[in-house]
Amino acid sequence: MQEIRNQIELLSYDYFLETIQLRRHIHQYPELSEQEFVTARFICNTLKSYGISSKLLLNDTAVIAMIEGQNPKRSMIALRADTDALPIEEEGNSTYISVNKGIMHACGHDVHTASLLASAYILQKLKDLWEGSILLIFQPSEEKFPGGAIRLIKAGLQEKYTIDAMLAMHVSPEIECGKIGMKSGKFMASTDEVYINIKGKGGHAALTHSFVNPVLIASKTLIELDKAFHAAMPDEFPSILTFGRIIGEGKTNIVPNDVFLEGTLRTFDEEWRKEAHKIIKKTVTKIAKEHNGNAIIKIANGYPVLINDENVTNICMQAASSYLGEDKVEKLSYRMTSDDFASFSQEVPSLLYRLGVQIEGKELNLHSPTFDINEKALEHSPGLMAYLAINLLTNINR
């Protein structure tokens, strides 16, 4: 394994400048969820240049491809990268700034895609040195419910391919460049979208006897919801219920008929998640009725809890320590953020790990118009994923 490790590392370093160019091209031409047509074609053409055949799925927005090593039926590992961008206007003056107005790769999916393409290049070059099969999944629509992962599952991905384990990577600006982070077990929270329409009776703000004020009801609803949620929340299951949007189309002297609240619920336990739904509905309905109003509540089920399989994580942690050095592999805590890779993790033993892309001296946040990465991470990222995949092929079914 040491010899193949050295060859992977050499190829990863040799392909570094090409990987940067791949990332910059994808970054410059971002596409929103369910619209990744140009990105998908670019991926297919790049794979073709490596001698890898691919196919398009999900209305030509998803790409899958297979690399077969020796004894291809021995085991199969899937490697996934998400490809969509966000509706954000990029700020900055880089030579590869987004040319698509109002669209930006602000969550690193350009990095994930470029890195997986480079991993494919390495694995294809060395396919005579490893056994098994590696399925490449370039997945659209991670940023938009219901997510590309569940759509691929429903399209029959698992019925067609017997996948023994899956890997994915996500950039992390909090982690030093050159390092990665992993956590076994529950890693990222489930996420649901909460929509509440508080219905009152509008009128002139001075005629207090003539209206039912939905603004007042909404204010009390938020306070009482926060109390009820935290009173019921089990200590062992970190959870949040946060509202980020309130819309009431009134004026200084006009009380509106409706106020709309929008928020997110995130948990780490499915039973508590269901109970939280009940608490939200019960509390909102109660407060509205107490003030002679009504409420319409919609909770859109989003991504489930992302679970990193213990065996897969242990294999990869040992392999990553061998590839990068033990001091370069951090053990992480849980995250309240979500990723639709969780849908895969509910079906197949999986691991999503974090890639350090920190730029020293800069505070860069995901989903912000100034987000960028330390491209030095692309020197080792493709080789690392290739090495993890080969280690999983060797050890997953032992």
Tab-separated table of C-alpha atoms in Angstrom:
chain	number	residue	atom	x	y	z
A	1	MET	CA	0.000	0.000	0.000
A	2	GLN	CA	2.968	2.335	0.582
A	3	GLU	CA	3.974	2.145	-3.084
A	4	ILE	CA	0.504	3.033	-4.364
A	5	ARG	CA	0.308	5.802	-1.766
A	6	ASN	CA	3.511	7.327	-3.126
A	7	GLN	CA	2.282	7.117	-6.712
A	8	ILE	CA	-1.045	8.710	-5.786
A	9	GLU	CA	0.714	11.542	-3.976
A	10	LEU	CA	3.016	12.158	-6.943
A	11	LEU	CA	0.108	12.268	-9.407
A	12	SER	CA	-1.885	14.564	-7.127
A	13	TYR	CA	1.011	17.010	-6.928
A	14	ASP	CA	1.789	16.759	-10.651
A	15	TYR	CA	-1.870	17.485	-11.517
A	16	PHE	CA	-2.132	20.362	-9.037
A	17	LEU	CA	-2.124	23.209	-11.569
A	18	GLU	CA	-4.677	21.409	-13.750
A	19	THR	CA	-6.890	20.900	-10.692
A	20	ILE	CA	-6.730	24.618	-9.944
A	21	GLN	CA	-7.752	25.395	-13.515
A	22	LEU	CA	-10.673	22.960	-13.250
A	23	ARG	CA	-11.824	24.644	-10.057
A	24	ARG	CA	-11.506	28.151	-11.474
A	25	HIS	CA	-13.414	27.247	-14.633
A	26	ILE	CA	-16.277	25.732	-12.627
A	27	HIS	CA	-16.218	28.697	-10.247
A	28	GLN	CA	-16.451	31.154	-13.128
A	29	TYR	CA	-19.512	29.472	-14.638
A	30	PRO	CA	-21.767	28.556	-11.686
A	31	GLU	CA	-25.282	27.199	-12.111
A	32	LEU	CA	-28.191	27.027	-9.702
A	33	SER	CA	-29.803	23.840	-8.407
A	34	GLU	CA	-31.559	21.764	-11.076
A	35	GLN	CA	-29.910	23.908	-13.777
A	36	GLU	CA	-26.416	22.376	-13.833
A	37	PHE	CA	-26.512	21.562	-17.564
A	38	VAL	CA	-23.266	23.258	-18.645
A	39	THR	CA	-21.462	21.990	-15.550
A	40	ALA	CA	-22.587	18.420	-16.256
A	41	ARG	CA	-21.389	18.589	-19.858
A	42	PHE	CA	-18.050	19.999	-18.713
A	43	ILE	CA	-17.682	17.091	-16.284
A	44	CYS	CA	-18.509	14.556	-19.011
A	45	ASN	CA	-15.993	16.099	-21.400
A	46	THR	CA	-13.288	16.174	-18.743
A	47	LEU	CA	-13.880	12.526	-17.837
A	48	LYS	CA	-13.806	11.619	-21.536
A	49	SER	CA	-10.365	13.220	-21.815
A	50	TYR	CA	-9.237	10.809	-19.075
A	51	GLY	CA	-10.643	7.843	-20.981
A	52	ILE	CA	-13.625	7.477	-18.628
A	53	SER	CA	-17.135	6.980	-20.017
A	54	SER	CA	-20.012	8.707	-18.253
A	55	LYS	CA	-23.759	9.111	-18.439
A	56	LEU	CA	-26.192	11.889	-17.651
A	57	LEU	CA	-29.160	11.504	-15.286
A	58	LEU	CA	-31.830	13.732	-13.718
A	59	ASN	CA	-32.633	15.751	-16.834
A	60	ASP	CA	-28.956	15.979	-17.789
A	61	THR	CA	-27.874	17.640	-14.530
A	62	ALA	CA	-26.263	14.617	-12.831
A	63	VAL	CA	-23.232	12.666	-14.039
A	64	ILE	CA	-22.220	9.155	-13.065
A	65	ALA	CA	-19.194	7.208	-14.247
A	66	MET	CA	-17.420	3.976	-13.375
A	67	ILE	CA	-13.720	3.217	-13.048
A	68	GLU	CA	-12.937	-0.487	-12.884
A	69	GLY	CA	-9.719	-1.771	-11.404
A	70	GLN	CA	-8.523	-5.348	-11.308
A	71	ASN	CA	-11.145	-7.867	-10.133
A	72	PRO	CA	-13.902	-5.215	-10.508
A	73	LYS	CA	-16.587	-7.269	-8.745
A	74	ARG	CA	-14.631	-7.515	-5.512
A	75	SER	CA	-16.262	-4.396	-3.989
A	76	MET	CA	-17.589	-0.991	-5.001
A	77	ILE	CA	-16.991	2.415	-3.461
A	78	ALA	CA	-18.918	5.509	-4.553
A	79	LEU	CA	-17.361	8.977	-4.487
A	80	ARG	CA	-19.755	11.931	-4.548
A	81	ALA	CA	-19.319	15.625	-5.296
A	82	ASP	CA	-22.130	18.187	-5.350
A	83	THR	CA	-22.129	20.598	-8.285
A	84	ASP	CA	-24.679	23.390	-7.746
A	85	ALA	CA	-24.093	27.019	-6.798
A	86	LEU	CA	-26.025	29.597	-4.768
A	87	PRO	CA	-28.132	32.668	-5.656
A	88	ILE	CA	-25.493	35.117	-4.384
A	89	GLU	CA	-23.835	38.008	-6.227
A	90	GLU	CA	-20.089	37.453	-5.887
A	91	GLU	CA	-17.892	40.276	-4.603
A	92	GLY	CA	-14.202	40.548	-5.388
A	93	ASN	CA	-11.745	41.082	-8.207
A	94	SER	CA	-10.302	37.643	-8.921
A	95	THR	CA	-9.630	36.649	-12.514
A	96	TYR	CA	-12.144	33.818	-12.151
A	97	ILE	CA	-15.039	35.703	-10.547
A	98	SER	CA	-18.483	34.429	-11.537
A	99	VAL	CA	-19.664	35.641	-14.943
A	100	ASN	CA	-23.240	34.563	-14.193
A	101	LYS	CA	-24.957	37.476	-12.489
A	102	GLY	CA	-26.417	36.686	-9.094
A	103	ILE	CA	-24.975	33.158	-8.995
A	104	MET	CA	-21.864	32.093	-7.084
A	105	HIS	CA	-20.055	29.011	-5.842
A	106	ALA	CA	-20.146	30.251	-2.249
A	107	CYS	CA	-20.237	26.806	-0.620
A	108	GLY	CA	-17.225	25.165	-2.253
A	109	HIS	CA	-19.038	22.868	-4.645
A	110	ASP	CA	-16.632	24.022	-7.359
A	111	VAL	CA	-13.829	22.661	-5.179
A	112	HIS	CA	-15.643	19.384	-4.534
A	113	THR	CA	-16.246	18.866	-8.259
A	114	ALA	CA	-12.738	19.781	-9.394
A	115	SER	CA	-11.174	17.652	-6.672
A	116	LEU	CA	-13.255	14.603	-7.597
A	117	LEU	CA	-12.384	15.048	-11.271
A	118	ALA	CA	-8.710	15.061	-10.304
A	119	SER	CA	-9.256	11.981	-8.100
A	120	ALA	CA	-10.807	10.272	-11.130
A	121	TYR	CA	-7.726	11.167	-13.170
A	122	ILE	CA	-5.475	9.552	-10.549
A	123	LEU	CA	-7.605	6.430	-10.114
A	124	GLN	CA	-7.831	5.927	-13.868
A	125	LYS	CA	-4.051	6.249	-14.229
A	126	LEU	CA	-3.450	3.649	-11.512
A	127	LYS	CA	-6.363	1.265	-12.198
A	128	ASP	CA	-4.001	-1.666	-12.769
A	129	LEU	CA	-2.766	-1.321	-9.181
A	130	TRP	CA	-6.028	-1.657	-7.252
A	131	GLU	CA	-8.965	-4.065	-7.104
A	132	GLY	CA	-12.671	-3.313	-7.234
A	133	SER	CA	-14.821	-0.621	-8.821
A	134	ILE	CA	-15.262	3.062	-8.076
A	135	LEU	CA	-18.500	4.844	-8.943
A	136	LEU	CA	-18.204	8.588	-9.486
A	137	ILE	CA	-21.315	10.621	-8.656
A	138	PHE	CA	-21.470	14.284	-9.613
A	139	GLN	CA	-24.705	15.254	-7.917
A	140	PRO	CA	-26.836	18.319	-8.629
A	141	SER	CA	-29.135	20.277	-6.352
A	142	GLU	CA	-27.607	19.861	-2.905
A	143	GLU	CA	-28.745	23.362	-1.999
A	144	LYS	CA	-32.428	22.893	-2.869
A	145	PHE	CA	-35.007	20.590	-1.295
A	146	PRO	CA	-35.611	17.721	-1.788
A	147	GLY	CA	-31.970	17.467	-2.890
A	148	GLY	CA	-30.238	15.634	-5.689
A	149	ALA	CA	-29.205	12.719	-3.475
A	150	ILE	CA	-32.732	11.488	-2.759
A	151	ARG	CA	-33.650	12.003	-6.411
A	152	LEU	CA	-30.783	9.738	-7.488
A	153	ILE	CA	-31.841	7.150	-4.916
A	154	LYS	CA	-35.419	7.255	-6.198
A	155	ALA	CA	-34.098	6.974	-9.765
A	156	GLY	CA	-32.745	3.525	-8.855
A	157	LEU	CA	-29.073	4.184	-8.179
A	158	GLN	CA	-28.869	1.512	-5.484
A	159	GLU	CA	-30.781	-1.051	-7.514
A	160	LYS	CA	-28.327	-0.702	-10.386
A	161	TYR	CA	-25.127	-0.531	-8.346
A	162	THR	CA	-24.193	-2.578	-5.288
A	163	ILE	CA	-22.362	0.093	-3.331
A	164	ASP	CA	-20.381	-1.071	-0.303
A	165	ALA	CA	-19.506	2.398	0.994
A	166	MET	CA	-19.657	6.063	-0.016
A	167	LEU	CA	-17.359	9.026	0.478
A	168	ALA	CA	-17.906	12.766	0.197
A	169	MET	CA	-15.884	15.809	1.172
A	170	HIS	CA	-16.837	19.365	2.107
A	171	VAL	CA	-14.588	22.387	2.365
A	172	SER	CA	-14.168	23.972	5.777
A	173	PRO	CA	-12.738	27.503	6.134
A	174	GLU	CA	-12.383	26.935	9.896
A	175	ILE	CA	-9.839	24.136	9.412
A	176	GLU	CA	-6.217	24.927	8.619
A	177	CYS	CA	-5.187	24.245	5.033
A	178	GLY	CA	-3.343	20.929	4.879
A	179	LYS	CA	-5.596	19.336	7.480
A	180	ILE	CA	-8.901	17.474	7.366
A	181	GLY	CA	-11.535	16.662	9.979
A	182	MET	CA	-13.676	13.590	10.631
A	183	LYS	CA	-16.295	12.426	13.099
A	184	SER	CA	-17.877	9.002	13.491
A	185	GLY	CA	-21.613	8.706	14.112
A	186	LYS	CA	-24.150	11.533	13.900
A	187	PHE	CA	-22.288	14.401	12.290
A	188	MET	CA	-24.681	16.873	10.666
A	189	ALA	CA	-28.211	17.772	11.713
A	190	SER	CA	-31.469	17.087	9.971
A	191	THR	CA	-33.099	20.206	8.600
A	192	ASP	CA	-36.742	21.145	8.128
A	193	GLU	CA	-38.224	24.389	6.841
A	194	VAL	CA	-40.989	25.949	8.963
A	195	TYR	CA	-43.567	28.238	7.356
A	196	ILE	CA	-46.249	29.933	9.490
A	197	ASN	CA	-49.023	32.225	8.271
A	198	ILE	CA	-50.593	34.157	11.145
A	199	LYS	CA	-54.012	35.367	10.034
A	200	GLY	CA	-55.693	38.287	11.772
A	201	LYS	CA	-58.014	41.058	10.665
A	202	GLY	CA	-56.424	44.200	9.276
A	203	GLY	CA	-57.513	47.775	9.759
A	204	HIS	CA	-56.603	51.301	10.813
A	205	ALA	CA	-53.918	51.212	13.491
A	206	ALA	CA	-55.778	53.799	15.580
A	207	LEU	CA	-59.024	51.815	15.710
A	208	THR	CA	-57.875	49.102	18.082
A	209	HIS	CA	-61.369	47.675	18.547
A	210	SER	CA	-61.741	46.922	14.828
A	211	PHE	CA	-58.763	44.684	14.071
A	212	VAL	CA	-57.020	41.498	15.174
A	213	ASN	CA	-53.327	42.317	14.991
A	214	PRO	CA	-51.312	39.478	13.392
A	215	VAL	CA	-48.066	41.349	14.135
A	216	LEU	CA	-48.750	41.091	17.865
A	217	ILE	CA	-49.756	37.430	17.525
A	218	ALA	CA	-46.595	36.690	15.540
A	219	SER	CA	-44.420	38.380	18.167
A	220	LYS	CA	-45.928	36.366	20.994
A	221	THR	CA	-45.792	33.208	18.877
A	222	LEU	CA	-42.017	33.514	18.462
A	223	ILE	CA	-41.488	34.011	22.196
A	224	GLU	CA	-43.783	31.168	23.254
A	225	LEU	CA	-42.386	28.828	20.596
A	226	ASP	CA	-38.874	29.412	21.885
A	227	LYS	CA	-39.984	28.639	25.458
A	228	ALA	CA	-41.950	25.503	24.530
A	229	PHE	CA	-39.235	24.156	22.258
A	230	HIS	CA	-36.419	24.499	24.766
A	231	ALA	CA	-38.539	23.213	27.641
A	232	ALA	CA	-39.207	19.980	25.743
A	233	MET	CA	-35.811	19.557	24.054
A	234	PRO	CA	-33.903	16.515	25.394
A	235	ASP	CA	-30.441	17.380	26.719
A	236	GLU	CA	-28.861	14.563	24.720
A	237	PHE	CA	-30.120	15.821	21.346
A	238	PRO	CA	-28.727	19.225	20.337
A	239	SER	CA	-31.424	21.067	18.389
A	240	ILE	CA	-32.301	24.519	17.144
A	241	LEU	CA	-35.486	26.274	16.084
A	242	THR	CA	-34.585	29.601	14.502
A	243	PHE	CA	-36.710	32.057	12.540
A	244	GLY	CA	-34.937	34.264	10.040
A	245	ARG	CA	-37.804	35.950	8.224
A	246	ILE	CA	-40.905	37.906	9.280
A	247	ILE	CA	-43.108	39.496	6.640
A	248	GLY	CA	-45.990	41.802	7.505
A	249	GLU	CA	-47.102	44.073	4.694
A	250	GLY	CA	-48.527	46.799	6.901
A	251	LYS	CA	-47.565	50.443	7.443
A	252	THR	CA	-47.166	52.740	10.434
A	253	ASN	CA	-50.928	53.215	10.526
A	254	ILE	CA	-52.102	50.073	8.735
A	255	VAL	CA	-52.463	46.687	10.433
A	256	PRO	CA	-52.120	43.866	7.856
A	257	ASN	CA	-54.344	40.823	7.565
A	258	ASP	CA	-51.407	38.403	7.573
A	259	VAL	CA	-47.911	37.959	8.935
A	260	PHE	CA	-45.608	35.259	7.596
A	261	LEU	CA	-42.840	33.594	9.603
A	262	GLU	CA	-40.124	31.414	8.083
A	263	GLY	CA	-37.558	29.410	9.998
A	264	THR	CA	-35.535	26.239	10.313
A	265	LEU	CA	-35.667	23.249	12.649
A	266	ARG	CA	-32.527	21.158	13.091
A	267	THR	CA	-32.137	18.050	15.219
A	268	PHE	CA	-30.084	14.885	15.669
A	269	ASP	CA	-32.860	12.431	16.509
A	270	GLU	CA	-35.769	11.355	14.316
A	271	GLU	CA	-38.234	10.728	17.166
A	272	TRP	CA	-37.523	14.086	18.764
A	273	ARG	CA	-37.772	15.659	15.301
A	274	LYS	CA	-41.348	14.344	14.979
A	275	GLU	CA	-42.189	15.518	18.493
A	276	ALA	CA	-40.807	18.980	17.720
A	277	HIS	CA	-43.153	19.196	14.730
A	278	LYS	CA	-46.094	18.558	17.071
A	279	ILE	CA	-44.885	21.169	19.563
A	280	ILE	CA	-44.585	23.799	16.837
A	281	LYS	CA	-48.087	23.125	15.503
A	282	LYS	CA	-49.695	22.970	18.948
A	283	THR	CA	-48.036	26.133	20.265
A	284	VAL	CA	-48.689	28.253	17.179
A	285	THR	CA	-52.337	27.204	16.986
A	286	LYS	CA	-52.872	27.895	20.708
A	287	ILE	CA	-51.389	31.412	20.626
A	288	ALA	CA	-53.329	32.387	17.508
A	289	LYS	CA	-56.640	31.240	18.993
A	290	GLU	CA	-55.973	33.019	22.293
A	291	HIS	CA	-55.787	36.287	20.344
A	292	ASN	CA	-58.780	35.603	18.063
A	293	GLY	CA	-56.596	34.828	15.083
A	294	ASN	CA	-55.798	31.749	13.044
A	295	ALA	CA	-52.634	30.081	11.858
A	296	ILE	CA	-51.647	27.988	8.874
A	297	ILE	CA	-48.533	25.918	9.567
A	298	LYS	CA	-46.430	24.081	7.032
A	299	ILE	CA	-43.313	22.113	7.955
A	300	ALA	CA	-41.358	20.932	4.923
A	301	ASN	CA	-39.336	17.829	5.740
A	302	GLY	CA	-35.779	18.379	4.585
A	303	TYR	CA	-32.611	16.354	4.853
A	304	PRO	CA	-32.224	13.649	7.510
A	305	VAL	CA	-29.397	13.364	10.021
A	306	LEU	CA	-26.051	12.680	8.353
A	307	ILE	CA	-24.486	9.607	9.944
A	308	ASN	CA	-20.848	8.711	9.400
A	309	ASP	CA	-20.483	4.936	9.595
A	310	GLU	CA	-18.092	3.858	12.352
A	311	ASN	CA	-16.234	1.236	10.300
A	312	VAL	CA	-15.881	3.471	7.235
A	313	THR	CA	-14.714	6.366	9.412
A	314	ASN	CA	-12.127	4.241	11.212
A	315	ILE	CA	-10.704	2.888	7.947
A	316	CYS	CA	-10.518	6.370	6.471
A	317	MET	CA	-9.079	7.969	9.593
A	318	GLN	CA	-6.209	5.476	9.595
A	319	ALA	CA	-5.676	5.901	5.852
A	320	ALA	CA	-5.778	9.708	6.087
A	321	SER	CA	-3.246	9.632	8.917
A	322	SER	CA	-0.986	7.535	6.705
A	323	TYR	CA	-1.417	9.852	3.726
A	324	LEU	CA	-1.268	13.261	5.434
A	325	GLY	CA	0.261	12.496	8.833
A	326	GLU	CA	-1.526	11.926	12.146
A	327	ASP	CA	-1.214	15.592	13.121
A	328	LYS	CA	-3.166	16.579	10.007
A	329	VAL	CA	-6.327	14.631	10.887
A	330	GLU	CA	-8.629	16.316	13.403
A	331	LYS	CA	-11.498	14.729	15.304
A	332	LEU	CA	-14.514	16.967	14.908
A	333	SER	CA	-17.673	17.600	16.901
A	334	TYR	CA	-21.195	17.559	15.470
A	335	ARG	CA	-22.407	20.380	13.219
A	336	MET	CA	-25.845	22.007	13.153
A	337	THR	CA	-25.481	22.586	9.408
A	338	SER	CA	-26.946	20.041	6.986
A	339	ASP	CA	-26.035	18.299	3.747
A	340	ASP	CA	-28.182	16.129	1.508
A	341	PHE	CA	-25.405	13.519	1.453
A	342	ALA	CA	-27.327	12.482	4.574
A	343	SER	CA	-29.822	10.713	2.307
A	344	PHE	CA	-27.033	8.474	1.027
A	345	SER	CA	-25.735	7.955	4.570
A	346	GLN	CA	-29.129	6.568	5.605
A	347	GLU	CA	-28.859	3.900	2.887
A	348	VAL	CA	-25.151	3.027	2.534
A	349	PRO	CA	-22.234	2.994	5.027
A	350	SER	CA	-20.816	6.454	4.415
A	351	LEU	CA	-18.397	9.166	5.462
A	352	LEU	CA	-18.432	12.899	4.810
A	353	TYR	CA	-15.213	14.544	5.961
A	354	ARG	CA	-14.138	18.195	6.037
A	355	LEU	CA	-11.262	19.612	3.987
A	356	GLY	CA	-9.342	22.511	5.494
A	357	VAL	CA	-9.214	25.466	3.084
A	358	GLN	CA	-8.420	28.259	5.530
A	359	ILE	CA	-6.622	31.332	4.201
A	360	GLU	CA	-4.420	32.570	7.029
A	361	GLY	CA	-5.397	36.008	8.253
A	362	LYS	CA	-8.752	36.040	6.491
A	363	GLU	CA	-12.188	35.313	7.930
A	364	LEU	CA	-14.096	33.629	5.115
A	365	ASN	CA	-17.581	32.252	5.637
A	366	LEU	CA	-19.548	29.778	3.569
A	367	HIS	CA	-22.607	31.232	1.794
A	368	SER	CA	-21.073	34.719	1.773
A	369	PRO	CA	-20.351	36.858	-1.332
A	370	THR	CA	-16.641	37.028	-0.496
A	371	PHE	CA	-16.075	33.317	0.117
A	372	ASP	CA	-12.879	31.857	-1.320
A	373	ILE	CA	-10.490	29.042	-0.515
A	374	ASN	CA	-6.800	28.409	-0.101
A	375	GLU	CA	-6.139	26.617	-3.389
A	376	LYS	CA	-3.112	24.915	-1.843
A	377	ALA	CA	-5.658	22.406	-0.486
A	378	LEU	CA	-6.126	21.112	-4.039
A	379	GLU	CA	-2.555	19.844	-3.997
A	380	HIS	CA	-3.429	16.964	-1.675
A	381	SER	CA	-7.237	16.749	-1.743
A	382	PRO	CA	-7.570	14.647	-4.956
A	383	GLY	CA	-4.877	12.223	-3.868
A	384	LEU	CA	-6.376	11.869	-0.409
A	385	MET	CA	-9.816	10.880	-1.712
A	386	ALA	CA	-8.254	8.435	-4.185
A	387	TYR	CA	-6.210	6.873	-1.385
A	388	LEU	CA	-9.214	6.649	0.943
A	389	ALA	CA	-11.241	4.971	-1.805
A	390	ILE	CA	-8.579	2.339	-2.455
A	391	ASN	CA	-8.243	1.641	1.274
A	392	LEU	CA	-11.999	1.166	1.523
A	393	LEU	CA	-11.991	-1.189	-1.466
A	394	THR	CA	-9.337	-3.251	0.289
A	395	ASN	CA	-10.818	-3.280	3.791
A	396	ILE	CA	-14.577	-2.650	3.687
A	397	ASN	CA	-15.675	-6.284	3.375
A	398	ARG	CA	-13.055	-7.873	5.599
